[in-house]
XYZ file of C-alpha atoms in Angstrom:
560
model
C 12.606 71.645 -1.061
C 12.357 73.188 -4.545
C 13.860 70.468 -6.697
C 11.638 68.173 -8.517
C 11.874 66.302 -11.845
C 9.870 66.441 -15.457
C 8.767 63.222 -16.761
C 7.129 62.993 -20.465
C 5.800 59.539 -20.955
C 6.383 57.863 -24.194
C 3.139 57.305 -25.942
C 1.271 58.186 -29.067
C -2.274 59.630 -26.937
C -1.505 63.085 -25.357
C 1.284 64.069 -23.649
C 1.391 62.893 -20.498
C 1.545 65.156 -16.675
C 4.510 66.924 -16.658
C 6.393 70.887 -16.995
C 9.005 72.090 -19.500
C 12.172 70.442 -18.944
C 13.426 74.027 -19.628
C 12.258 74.773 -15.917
C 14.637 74.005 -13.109
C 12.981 74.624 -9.859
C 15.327 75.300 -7.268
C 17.593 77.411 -9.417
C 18.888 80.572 -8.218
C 19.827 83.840 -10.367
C 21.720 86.072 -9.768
C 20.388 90.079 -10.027
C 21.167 93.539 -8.901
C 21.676 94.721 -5.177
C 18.607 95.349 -3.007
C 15.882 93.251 -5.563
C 12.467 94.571 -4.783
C 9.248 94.083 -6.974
C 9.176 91.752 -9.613
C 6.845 91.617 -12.539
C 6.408 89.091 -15.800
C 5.550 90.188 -18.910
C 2.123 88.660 -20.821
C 2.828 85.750 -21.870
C 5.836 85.161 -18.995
C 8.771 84.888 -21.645
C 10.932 87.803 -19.358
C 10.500 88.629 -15.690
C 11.712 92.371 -14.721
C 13.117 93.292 -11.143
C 13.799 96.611 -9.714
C 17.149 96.845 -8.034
C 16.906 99.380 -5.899
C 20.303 99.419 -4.436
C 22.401 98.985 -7.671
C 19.899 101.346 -9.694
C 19.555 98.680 -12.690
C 16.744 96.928 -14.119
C 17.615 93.213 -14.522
C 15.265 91.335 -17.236
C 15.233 87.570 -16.655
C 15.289 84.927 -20.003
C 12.485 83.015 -18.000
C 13.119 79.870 -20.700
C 16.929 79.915 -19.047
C 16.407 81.440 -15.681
C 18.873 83.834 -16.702
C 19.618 87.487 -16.886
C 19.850 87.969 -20.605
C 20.088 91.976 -19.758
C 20.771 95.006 -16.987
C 19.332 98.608 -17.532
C 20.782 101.332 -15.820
C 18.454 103.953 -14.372
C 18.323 106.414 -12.027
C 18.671 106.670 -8.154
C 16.157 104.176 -6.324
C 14.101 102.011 -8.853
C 11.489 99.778 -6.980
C 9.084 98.430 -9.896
C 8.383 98.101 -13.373
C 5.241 98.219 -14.807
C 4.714 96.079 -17.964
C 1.992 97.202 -20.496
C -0.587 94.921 -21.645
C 1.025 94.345 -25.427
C 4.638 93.541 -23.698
C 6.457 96.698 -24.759
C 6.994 99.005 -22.811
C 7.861 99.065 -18.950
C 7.498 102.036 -16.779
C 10.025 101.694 -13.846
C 8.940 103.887 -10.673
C 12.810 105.811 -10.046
C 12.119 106.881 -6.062
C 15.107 108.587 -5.486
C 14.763 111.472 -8.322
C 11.287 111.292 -8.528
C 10.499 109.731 -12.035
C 9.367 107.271 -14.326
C 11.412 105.858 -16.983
C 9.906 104.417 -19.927
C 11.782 100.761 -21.379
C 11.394 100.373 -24.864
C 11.253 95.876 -23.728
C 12.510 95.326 -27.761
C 15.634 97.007 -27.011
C 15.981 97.208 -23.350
C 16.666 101.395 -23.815
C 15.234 103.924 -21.583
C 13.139 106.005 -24.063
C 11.582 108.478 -22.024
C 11.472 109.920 -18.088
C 8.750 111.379 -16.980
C 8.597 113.841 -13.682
C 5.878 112.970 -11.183
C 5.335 113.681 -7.870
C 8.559 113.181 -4.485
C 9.141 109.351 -4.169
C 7.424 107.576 -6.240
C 6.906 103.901 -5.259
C 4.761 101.663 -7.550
C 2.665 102.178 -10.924
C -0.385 99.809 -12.086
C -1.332 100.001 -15.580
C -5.216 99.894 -16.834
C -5.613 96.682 -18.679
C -6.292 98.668 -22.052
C -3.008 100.086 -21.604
C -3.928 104.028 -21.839
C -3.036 104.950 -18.264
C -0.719 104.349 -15.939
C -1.372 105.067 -12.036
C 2.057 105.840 -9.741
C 1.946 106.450 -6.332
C 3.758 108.841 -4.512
C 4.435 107.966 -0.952
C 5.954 111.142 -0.354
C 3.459 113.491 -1.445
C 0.161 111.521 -0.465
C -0.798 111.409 -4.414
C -1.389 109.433 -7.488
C -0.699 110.425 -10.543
C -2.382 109.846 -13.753
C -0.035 108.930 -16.993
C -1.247 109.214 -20.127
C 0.672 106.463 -21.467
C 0.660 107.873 -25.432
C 1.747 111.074 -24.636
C 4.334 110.181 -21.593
C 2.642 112.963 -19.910
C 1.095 113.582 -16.624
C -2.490 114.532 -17.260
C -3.845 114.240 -13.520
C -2.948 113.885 -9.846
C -5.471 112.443 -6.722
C -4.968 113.231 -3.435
C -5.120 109.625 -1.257
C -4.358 108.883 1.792
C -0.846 109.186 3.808
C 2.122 107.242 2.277
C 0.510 105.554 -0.356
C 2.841 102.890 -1.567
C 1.009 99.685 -3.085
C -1.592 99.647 -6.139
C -3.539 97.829 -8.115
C -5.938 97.536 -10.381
C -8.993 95.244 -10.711
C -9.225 93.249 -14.013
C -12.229 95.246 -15.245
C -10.111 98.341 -14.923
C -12.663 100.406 -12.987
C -10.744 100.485 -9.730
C -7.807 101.312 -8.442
C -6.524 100.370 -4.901
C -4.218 102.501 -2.844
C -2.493 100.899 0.327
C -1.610 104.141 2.606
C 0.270 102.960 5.192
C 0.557 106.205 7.347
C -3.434 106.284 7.075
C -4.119 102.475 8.356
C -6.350 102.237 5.528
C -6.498 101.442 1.387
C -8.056 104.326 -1.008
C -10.078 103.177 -3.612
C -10.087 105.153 -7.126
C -12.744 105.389 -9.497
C -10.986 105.111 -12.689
C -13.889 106.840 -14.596
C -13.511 109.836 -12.853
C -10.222 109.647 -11.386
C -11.176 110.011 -7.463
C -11.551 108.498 -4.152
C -14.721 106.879 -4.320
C -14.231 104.894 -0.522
C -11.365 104.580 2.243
C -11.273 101.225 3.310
C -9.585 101.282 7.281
C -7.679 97.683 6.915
C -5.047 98.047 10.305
C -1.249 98.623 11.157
C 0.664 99.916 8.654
C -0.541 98.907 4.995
C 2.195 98.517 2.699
C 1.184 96.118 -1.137
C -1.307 94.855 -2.877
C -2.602 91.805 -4.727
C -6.144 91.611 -6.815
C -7.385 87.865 -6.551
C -8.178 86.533 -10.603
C -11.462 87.533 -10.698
C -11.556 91.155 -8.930
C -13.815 89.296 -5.921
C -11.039 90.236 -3.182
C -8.023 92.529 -3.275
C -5.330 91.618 -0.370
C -3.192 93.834 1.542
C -0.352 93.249 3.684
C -0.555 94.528 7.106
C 3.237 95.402 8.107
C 2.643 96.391 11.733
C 0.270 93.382 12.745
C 2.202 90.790 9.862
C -1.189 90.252 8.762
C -2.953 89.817 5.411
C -6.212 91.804 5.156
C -9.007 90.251 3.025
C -11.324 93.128 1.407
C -14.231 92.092 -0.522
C -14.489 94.236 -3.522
C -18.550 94.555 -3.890
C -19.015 94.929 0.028
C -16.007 97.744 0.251
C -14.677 96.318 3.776
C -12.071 93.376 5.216
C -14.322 90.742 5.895
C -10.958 88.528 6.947
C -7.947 88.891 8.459
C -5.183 86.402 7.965
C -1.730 85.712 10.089
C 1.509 85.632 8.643
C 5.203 85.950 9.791
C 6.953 88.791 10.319
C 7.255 92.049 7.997
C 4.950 90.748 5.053
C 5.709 92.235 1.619
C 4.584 91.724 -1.684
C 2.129 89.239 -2.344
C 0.493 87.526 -5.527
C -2.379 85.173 -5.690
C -2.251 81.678 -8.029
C -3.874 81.770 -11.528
C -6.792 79.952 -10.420
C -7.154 82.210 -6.724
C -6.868 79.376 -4.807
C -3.820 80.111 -3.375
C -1.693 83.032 -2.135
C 2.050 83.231 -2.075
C 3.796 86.201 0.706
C 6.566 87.178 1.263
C 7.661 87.528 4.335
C 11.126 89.320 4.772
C 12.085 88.468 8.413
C 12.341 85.084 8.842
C 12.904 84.292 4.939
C 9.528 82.640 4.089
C 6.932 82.746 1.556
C 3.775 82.417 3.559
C 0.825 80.038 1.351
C -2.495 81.050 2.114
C -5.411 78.645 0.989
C -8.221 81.655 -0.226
C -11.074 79.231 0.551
C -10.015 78.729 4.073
C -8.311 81.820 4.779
C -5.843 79.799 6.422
C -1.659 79.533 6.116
C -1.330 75.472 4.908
C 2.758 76.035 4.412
C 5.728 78.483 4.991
C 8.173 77.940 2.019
C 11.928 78.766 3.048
C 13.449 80.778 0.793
C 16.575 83.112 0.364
C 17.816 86.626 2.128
C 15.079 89.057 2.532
C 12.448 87.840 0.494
C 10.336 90.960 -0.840
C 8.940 90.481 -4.313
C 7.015 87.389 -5.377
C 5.094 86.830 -8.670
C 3.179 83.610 -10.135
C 3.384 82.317 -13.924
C 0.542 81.825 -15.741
C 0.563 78.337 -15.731
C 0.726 78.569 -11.955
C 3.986 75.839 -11.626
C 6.225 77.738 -10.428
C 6.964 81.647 -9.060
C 10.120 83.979 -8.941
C 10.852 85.464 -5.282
C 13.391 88.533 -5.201
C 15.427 88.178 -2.236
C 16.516 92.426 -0.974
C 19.585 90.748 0.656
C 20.727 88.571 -1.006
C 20.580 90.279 -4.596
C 18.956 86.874 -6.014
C 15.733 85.577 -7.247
C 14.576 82.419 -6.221
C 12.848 79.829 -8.802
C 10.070 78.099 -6.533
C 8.103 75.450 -7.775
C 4.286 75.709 -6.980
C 3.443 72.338 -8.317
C 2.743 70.869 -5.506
C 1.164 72.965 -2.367
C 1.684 72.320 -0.010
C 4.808 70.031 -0.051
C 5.155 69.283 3.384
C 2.094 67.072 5.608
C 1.547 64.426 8.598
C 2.969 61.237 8.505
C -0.332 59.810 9.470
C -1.782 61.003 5.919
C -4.826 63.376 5.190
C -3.223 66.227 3.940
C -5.380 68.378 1.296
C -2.508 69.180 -1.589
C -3.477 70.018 -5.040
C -1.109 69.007 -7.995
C -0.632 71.348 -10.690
C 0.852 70.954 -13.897
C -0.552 70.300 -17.415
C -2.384 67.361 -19.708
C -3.633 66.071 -16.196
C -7.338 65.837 -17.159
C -8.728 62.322 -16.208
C -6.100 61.384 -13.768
C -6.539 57.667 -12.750
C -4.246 57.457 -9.995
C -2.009 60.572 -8.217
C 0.877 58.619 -5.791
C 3.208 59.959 -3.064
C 5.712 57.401 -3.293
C 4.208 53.861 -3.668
C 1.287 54.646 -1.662
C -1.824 56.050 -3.506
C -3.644 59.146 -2.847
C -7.397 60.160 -2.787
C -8.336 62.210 -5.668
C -11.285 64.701 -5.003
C -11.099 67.043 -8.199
C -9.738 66.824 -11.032
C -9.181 69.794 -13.963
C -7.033 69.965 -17.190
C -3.964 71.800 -14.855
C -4.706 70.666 -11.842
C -5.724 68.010 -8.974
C -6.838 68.032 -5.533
C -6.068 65.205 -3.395
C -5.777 63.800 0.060
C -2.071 62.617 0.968
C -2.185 58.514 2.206
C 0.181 58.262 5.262
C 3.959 57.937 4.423
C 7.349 59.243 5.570
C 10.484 60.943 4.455
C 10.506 62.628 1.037
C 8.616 60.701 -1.858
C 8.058 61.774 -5.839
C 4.344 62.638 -7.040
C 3.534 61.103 -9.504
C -0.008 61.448 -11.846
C -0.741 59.047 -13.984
C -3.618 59.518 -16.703
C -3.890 58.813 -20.258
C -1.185 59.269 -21.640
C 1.471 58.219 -19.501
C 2.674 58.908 -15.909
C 4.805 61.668 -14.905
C 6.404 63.157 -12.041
C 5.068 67.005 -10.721
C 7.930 67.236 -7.626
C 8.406 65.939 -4.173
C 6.139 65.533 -0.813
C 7.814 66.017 2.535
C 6.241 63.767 5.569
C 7.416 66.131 8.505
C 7.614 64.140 11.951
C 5.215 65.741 14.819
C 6.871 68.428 15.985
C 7.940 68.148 20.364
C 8.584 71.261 22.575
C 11.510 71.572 25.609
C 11.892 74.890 26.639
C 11.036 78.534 26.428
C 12.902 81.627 27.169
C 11.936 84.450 28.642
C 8.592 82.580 29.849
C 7.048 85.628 30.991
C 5.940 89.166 29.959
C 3.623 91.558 29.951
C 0.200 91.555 29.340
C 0.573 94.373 27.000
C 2.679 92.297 24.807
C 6.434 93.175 23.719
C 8.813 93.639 20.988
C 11.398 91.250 23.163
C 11.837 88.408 21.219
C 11.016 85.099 22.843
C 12.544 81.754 21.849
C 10.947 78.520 22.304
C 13.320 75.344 21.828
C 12.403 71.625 20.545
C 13.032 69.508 17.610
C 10.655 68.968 13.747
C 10.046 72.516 13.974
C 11.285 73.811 10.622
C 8.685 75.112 8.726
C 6.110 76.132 11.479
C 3.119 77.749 10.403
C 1.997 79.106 13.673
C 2.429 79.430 17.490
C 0.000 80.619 19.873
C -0.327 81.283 23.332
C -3.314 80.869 24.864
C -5.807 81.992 21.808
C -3.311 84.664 20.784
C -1.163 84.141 17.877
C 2.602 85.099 18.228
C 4.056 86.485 14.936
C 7.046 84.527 14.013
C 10.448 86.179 13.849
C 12.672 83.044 12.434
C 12.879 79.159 12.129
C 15.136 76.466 12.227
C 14.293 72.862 12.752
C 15.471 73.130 16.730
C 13.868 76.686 17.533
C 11.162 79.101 16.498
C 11.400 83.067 17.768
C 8.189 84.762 18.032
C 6.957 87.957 19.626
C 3.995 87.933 21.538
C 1.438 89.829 21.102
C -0.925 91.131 23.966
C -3.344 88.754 26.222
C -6.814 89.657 27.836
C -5.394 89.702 31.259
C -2.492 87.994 33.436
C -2.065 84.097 33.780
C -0.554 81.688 32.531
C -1.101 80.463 28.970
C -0.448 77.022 26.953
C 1.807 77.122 23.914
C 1.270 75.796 20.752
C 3.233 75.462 18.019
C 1.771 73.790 14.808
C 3.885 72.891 11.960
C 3.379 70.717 8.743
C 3.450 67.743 10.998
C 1.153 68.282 13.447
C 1.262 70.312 16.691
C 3.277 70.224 19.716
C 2.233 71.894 22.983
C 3.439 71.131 26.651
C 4.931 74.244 27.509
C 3.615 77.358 29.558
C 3.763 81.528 28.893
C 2.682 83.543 32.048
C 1.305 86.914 31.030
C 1.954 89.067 33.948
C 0.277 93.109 35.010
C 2.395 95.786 34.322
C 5.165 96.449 37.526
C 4.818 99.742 39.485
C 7.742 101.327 42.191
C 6.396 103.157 44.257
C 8.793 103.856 47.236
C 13.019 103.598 47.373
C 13.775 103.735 51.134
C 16.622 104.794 52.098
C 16.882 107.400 49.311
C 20.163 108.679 50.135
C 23.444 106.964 50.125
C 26.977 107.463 50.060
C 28.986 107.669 46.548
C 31.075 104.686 47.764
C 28.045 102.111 47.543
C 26.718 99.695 49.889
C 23.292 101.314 51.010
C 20.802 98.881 51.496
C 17.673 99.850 50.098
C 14.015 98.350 50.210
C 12.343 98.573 46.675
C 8.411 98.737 47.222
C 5.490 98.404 44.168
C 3.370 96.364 42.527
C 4.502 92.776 40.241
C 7.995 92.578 41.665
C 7.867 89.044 42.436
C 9.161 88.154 38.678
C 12.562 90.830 38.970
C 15.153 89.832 36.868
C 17.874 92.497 37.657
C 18.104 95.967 39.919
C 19.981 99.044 38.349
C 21.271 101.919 39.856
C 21.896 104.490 37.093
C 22.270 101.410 34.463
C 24.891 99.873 37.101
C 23.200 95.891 38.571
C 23.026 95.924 42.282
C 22.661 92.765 43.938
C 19.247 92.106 45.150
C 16.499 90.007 46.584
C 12.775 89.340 45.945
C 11.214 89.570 49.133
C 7.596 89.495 48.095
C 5.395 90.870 45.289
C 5.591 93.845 46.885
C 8.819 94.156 47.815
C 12.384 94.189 46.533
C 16.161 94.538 48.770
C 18.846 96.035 46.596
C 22.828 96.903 47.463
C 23.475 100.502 45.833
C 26.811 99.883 43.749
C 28.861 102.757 43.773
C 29.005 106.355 42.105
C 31.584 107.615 40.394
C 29.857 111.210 40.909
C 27.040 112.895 43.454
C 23.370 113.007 42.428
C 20.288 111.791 42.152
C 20.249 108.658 39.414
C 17.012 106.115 38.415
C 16.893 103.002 40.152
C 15.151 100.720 37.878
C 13.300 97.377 38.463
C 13.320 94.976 35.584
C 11.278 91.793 34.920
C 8.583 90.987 32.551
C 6.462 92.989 33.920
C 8.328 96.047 32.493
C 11.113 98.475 33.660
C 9.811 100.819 36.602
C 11.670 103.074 38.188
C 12.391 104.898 41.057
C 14.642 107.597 42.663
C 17.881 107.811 44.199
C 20.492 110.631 45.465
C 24.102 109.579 46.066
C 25.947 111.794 48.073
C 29.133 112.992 49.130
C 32.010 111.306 51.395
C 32.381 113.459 53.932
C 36.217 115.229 53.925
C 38.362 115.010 57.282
């Protein structure tokens, strides 16, 4: 999906649309084990990345896509802070409670300075004087004076502050506190909580849109992205992703925003006008940190499991669409100011803005996988590849029931075209997805506003697909196990009574299945199996309703 070619048209005008042919989108490089947050120095020339599980720094040759250096450090790094002039990085060291100074000229550790238990990630102001860790562990932030390497404050935020950032005016900072629910926001000035901002389930990283508008914060518990509006100090949106979001960076322009999602192995892309997820990028093992170059072309994602970063090429968002045509995609890339004609294949597309780096059009109708190409000026050149994804069709799902409460069982629904689905809802609920693959999509399901039957849709690049059914059913009570008594050797027949046990799936006596029957909703017949020992053991009714239980007391043979 990532590959795409770099065309610069011979001509004497300006260079025509196109990226360095030192770019290779698609590539793959190699790091340190356990990759977590990634961050580019100004001006992009080297990309850092913690490795958390082979304690190492790995700096990436972004001209190459190389790693042209690894720095040792101690026990847990998770991100490096780069300083607004390029040299130094401060690398938050968890495990011994630290942060080491990089001198970036020489890639040496020149200084460690003791905070606060488990430190997780550092922001730096944009003049480069302080630099802002937080310390999950002890609920704090503390203040580095970055001339002196010293500690010269420490706020108290809320629990298990992890992500921060800090808006491009430098008078806020934001905390996410994930055992609070809520972000902390920090007056710089004065170096305390000015606001607590409640955002939802388990708040883990941060992302400040370009212009400081909107900071976003990924919701681990709900796999949502929360939307806060700087001025107004609230969420004023809420956005779905897929399962266990992570890091998260917006585009240079804010009209887009890449997250990582380290479940099912996506990057989520959010259009910020629309709040909405246009495209789920697949990407390698465990993606968890993500960051955007300037020029907005392409991004590095650092895969935890599979020690790798990913080059992914943001040139064209999204890549995928509808046969029948009238996808919204913009095109970035540079010297594309007065575009006459953008194509997807041979077939021409509908431009509706046009800047120096970028385009918005509307896809014409197509199929299979076709170049872009811009012409303008000075030439035509080609900015990567469109995918025209079939309509997606749905054949089965399994289990097709469950509580109305909702449930961590994970539920797979079967059909074909589904790789890359964006979303799947039942009813008006959205299901979080748990993984993809072209023939299935595994979601959890979230709760419903009461029992029933629901429709499920399932809405990919290509369209939607719908057709099947998910039955929300009440929670299932026992309230009655007669006869209660039985002999260790098994065989008692025993009448099951409750609530919702029409949809039983097994019996257990003890964790032992018994044969049984559905008699009505009311009712259930089960066989006691036998007992290795006397005494009274759980007999427990499962179905999607949930696992109630009753009571029974195996006794004794009788001795001759």
């Amino acid at each position: 999906m990532f590959a795409y070619t770099s065309e610069f048209p011979a001509s004497d005008q300006a260079p025509g649309p196109g990226l360095s042919a030192a770019f290779l989108a698609g590539a793959v490089i190699p790091v340190g084990t356990m990759p977590g947050g990634i961050t580019l120095a100004p001006g992009a020339a080297r990309a850092y990345v913690a490795n958390r599980g082979s304690n190492t720094v790995s700096v990436i040759d972004t001209a190459t896509d190389t790693v042209s250096s690894t720095i040792p450090t101690g026990a847990g790094p998770s991100f490096v802070a780069i300083s607004p002039d390029g040299t130094r990085g401060y690398v938050t060291v968890s495990d011994d409670g630290l942060v080491s100074v990089i001198d970036t000229a020489t890639n040496a550790i020149i200084a460690n300075i003791p905070v606060a238990s488990g430190p997780a990630m550092a922001a730096i102001t944009p003049d480069g004087t302080r630099l802002y860790v937080t310390q999950q562990a002890g609920n704090t932030v503390s203040v580095i004076d970055t001339a002196t390497d010293t500690v010269t404050g420490t706020i108290t935020v809320g629990g298990g502050p992890t992500g921060i950032v800090i808006t491009p005016d430098g008078t806020r900072a934001y905390v996410a506190c994930l055992f609070a629910g809520a972000v902390s926001v920090i007056d710089t000035a004065t170096d305390t909580v000015a606001a607590t901002i409640p955002v939802g389930g388990v708040p883990i990283l941060l992302a400040v849109a370009p212009d400081g508008a909107e900071v976003y914060v990924t919701n681990v518990a709900t796999s949502t992205v929360g939307v806060i509006d700087t001025a107004a100090g609230a969420v004023i949106a809420t956005i779905g992703v897929s399962a266990q979001p992570r890091f998260l960076a917006a585009s240079p322009d804010g009209a887009h925003l890449y997250v990582a999602n380290a479940l099912p192995d996506t990057v989520s892309v959010i259009d910020t006008a629309t709040r909405t997820v246009v495209e789920n990028i697949g990407v390698g093992n465990g993606p968890t940190g993500v960051v955007v170059f300037p020029d907005g072309t392409h991004a590095y994602v650092s895969n935890a499991e599979g020690g790798t970063v990913d080059v992914m090429a943001t040139t064209v968002i999204p890549d995928q669409g509808r046969t029948a045509g009238g996808t919204t995609v913009t095109v970035t890339g540079h010297h594309l100011a007065n575009a006459s004609a953008v194509r997807f294949g041979t077939a021409q597309a509908t431009i509706t803005a046009n800047t120096a780096t970028s385009l918005t059009v509307t896809t014409p109708a197509g199929s299979g996988v076709v170049p872009v190409t811009v012409t303008t000026p000075g030439g035509t050149g080609s900015l990567g590849f469109f995918y025209y994804m079939p309509l997606p069709a749905l054949t089965g799902i399994s289990p097709a029931a469950g509580p109305v409460a909702g449930s961590d069982q994970e539920i797979v629904i079967t059909g074909r075209n589904l790789a890359g689905a964006i979303d799947v809802y039942f009813g008006p609920t959205r299901a979080v997805i748990q993984s993809v693959s072209d023939t299935q999509v595994t979601v959890r399901a979230a709760g419903a506003p009461g029992p029933g039957g629901v429709a499920v849709t399932v809405f990919t690049a290509g369209g939607r697909a719908d057709g099947l059914t998910y039955t929300y059913v009440s929670p299932s009570t026992v309230t009655g196990v007669s006869p209660d008594t039985g002999p260790t050797s098994g065989g008692t027949v025993v009448t099951v009574t409750g609530t919702g046990l029409s949809t039983t799936d097994q019996v257990t006596f003890n964790g032992v299945p018994a044969p049984f029957g559905i008699v009505s909703d009311t009712t259930v017949t089960a066989t006691s199996p036998p007992s290795g020992t006397p005494g009274t053991v759980a007999v427990t009714v499962s179905g999607p309703g949930g696992t109630p239980s009753g009571s029974f007391t195996y006794l004794s043979d009788p001795d001759i």
